[in-house]
Amino acid sequence: MAAGAGLLVIFLAWFAGPGLFGISNETQGTTVRAEVVEPAPCTGGGPSEKVRFEFGGKPVEGSLNGCGHGKGERVDVVVPDGASGDGVAVHAVDTTAGASDARRPLGLALLVFSCFAGGMYVFLVLRGPRVPATA
């Protein structure tokens, strides 16, 4: 019974989706089309490209944390909520800043371990104390 309950919890957690473990795939900001003004080569660490886009009815320049685009190339970027003025840090639409997809498998593994430990505890309690056999 305990093993079945543990498996049911794991099954439901798997299908609850990434939101169960605090992982959000929502875009935090507004998606706009930007034009690369100053491309950056993909050599060295931390390349940043300058991009120009229309935001709030006016042209804005920002920095895109990326590399390898050509001058004048159009890319879709996400402008963070509440951004204003020039020098806004944007990121590509297909990326999520600060997210790690390793959280879901790790959270699920910890859930499996806790279900196993709970099942073993129930087994030990139901089995009762072991009385040594005397000869």
JSON list of C-alpha atoms in Angstrom, two decimals, residues 32-43 46-52 62-78 90-95:
[
{"chain": "A", "resi": 32, "resn": "VAL", "atom": "CA", "xyz": [10.41, 42.84, -29.57]},
{"chain": "A", "resi": 33, "resn": "ARG", "atom": "CA", "xyz": [12.37, 42.59, -32.81]},
{"chain": "A", "resi": 34, "resn": "ALA", "atom": "CA", "xyz": [15.80, 44.19, -32.58]},
{"chain": "A", "resi": 35, "resn": "GLU", "atom": "CA", "xyz": [18.51, 45.03, -35.10]},
{"chain": "A", "resi": 36, "resn": "VAL", "atom": "CA", "xyz": [22.14, 44.24, -34.31]},
{"chain": "A", "resi": 37, "resn": "VAL", "atom": "CA", "xyz": [24.14, 47.49, -34.46]},
{"chain": "A", "resi": 38, "resn": "GLU", "atom": "CA", "xyz": [27.53, 46.28, -33.20]},
{"chain": "A", "resi": 39, "resn": "PRO", "atom": "CA", "xyz": [28.09, 42.53, -33.49]},
{"chain": "A", "resi": 40, "resn": "ALA", "atom": "CA", "xyz": [30.51, 40.72, -31.17]},
{"chain": "A", "resi": 41, "resn": "PRO", "atom": "CA", "xyz": [32.76, 37.80, -32.09]},
{"chain": "A", "resi": 42, "resn": "CYS", "atom": "CA", "xyz": [32.34, 34.57, -30.16]},
{"chain": "A", "resi": 43, "resn": "THR", "atom": "CA", "xyz": [35.95, 34.57, -28.94]},
{"chain": "A", "resi": 46, "resn": "GLY", "atom": "CA", "xyz": [31.25, 37.45, -21.98]},
{"chain": "A", "resi": 47, "resn": "PRO", "atom": "CA", "xyz": [30.55, 38.81, -25.46]},
{"chain": "A", "resi": 48, "resn": "SER", "atom": "CA", "xyz": [27.90, 41.50, -25.68]},
{"chain": "A", "resi": 49, "resn": "GLU", "atom": "CA", "xyz": [26.32, 42.93, -28.81]},
{"chain": "A", "resi": 50, "resn": "LYS", "atom": "CA", "xyz": [24.65, 46.32, -29.16]},
{"chain": "A", "resi": 51, "resn": "VAL", "atom": "CA", "xyz": [21.12, 46.17, -30.50]},
{"chain": "A", "resi": 52, "resn": "ARG", "atom": "CA", "xyz": [18.54, 48.80, -31.43]},
{"chain": "A", "resi": 62, "resn": "GLY", "atom": "CA", "xyz": [20.48, 47.93, -25.51]},
{"chain": "A", "resi": 63, "resn": "SER", "atom": "CA", "xyz": [23.04, 45.21, -24.97]},
{"chain": "A", "resi": 64, "resn": "LEU", "atom": "CA", "xyz": [22.37, 41.63, -25.96]},
{"chain": "A", "resi": 65, "resn": "ASN", "atom": "CA", "xyz": [24.29, 38.99, -24.05]},
{"chain": "A", "resi": 66, "resn": "GLY", "atom": "CA", "xyz": [25.28, 36.95, -27.09]},
{"chain": "A", "resi": 67, "resn": "CYS", "atom": "CA", "xyz": [27.53, 36.72, -30.10]},
{"chain": "A", "resi": 68, "resn": "GLY", "atom": "CA", "xyz": [27.77, 35.57, -33.70]},
{"chain": "A", "resi": 69, "resn": "HIS", "atom": "CA", "xyz": [25.13, 37.79, -35.27]},
{"chain": "A", "resi": 70, "resn": "GLY", "atom": "CA", "xyz": [25.84, 39.94, -38.31]},
{"chain": "A", "resi": 71, "resn": "LYS", "atom": "CA", "xyz": [25.51, 43.71, -38.47]},
{"chain": "A", "resi": 72, "resn": "GLY", "atom": "CA", "xyz": [21.94, 44.61, -39.40]},
{"chain": "A", "resi": 73, "resn": "GLU", "atom": "CA", "xyz": [20.63, 41.15, -38.54]},
{"chain": "A", "resi": 74, "resn": "ARG", "atom": "CA", "xyz": [17.20, 41.06, -36.94]},
{"chain": "A", "resi": 75, "resn": "VAL", "atom": "CA", "xyz": [16.75, 39.05, -33.74]},
{"chain": "A", "resi": 76, "resn": "ASP", "atom": "CA", "xyz": [13.85, 38.62, -31.34]},
{"chain": "A", "resi": 77, "resn": "VAL", "atom": "CA", "xyz": [14.75, 39.77, -27.84]},
{"chain": "A", "resi": 78, "resn": "VAL", "atom": "CA", "xyz": [12.98, 40.07, -24.49]},
{"chain": "A", "resi": 90, "resn": "VAL", "atom": "CA", "xyz": [18.09, 42.23, -23.12]},
{"chain": "A", "resi": 91, "resn": "HIS", "atom": "CA", "xyz": [18.31, 38.53, -23.86]},
{"chain": "A", "resi": 92, "resn": "ALA", "atom": "CA", "xyz": [17.28, 36.34, -26.76]},
{"chain": "A", "resi": 93, "resn": "VAL", "atom": "CA", "xyz": [13.74, 34.97, -26.76]},
{"chain": "A", "resi": 94, "resn": "ASP", "atom": "CA", "xyz": [14.89, 31.35, -26.78]},
{"chain": "A", "resi": 95, "resn": "THR", "atom": "CA", "xyz": [16.90, 31.73, -23.58]}
]
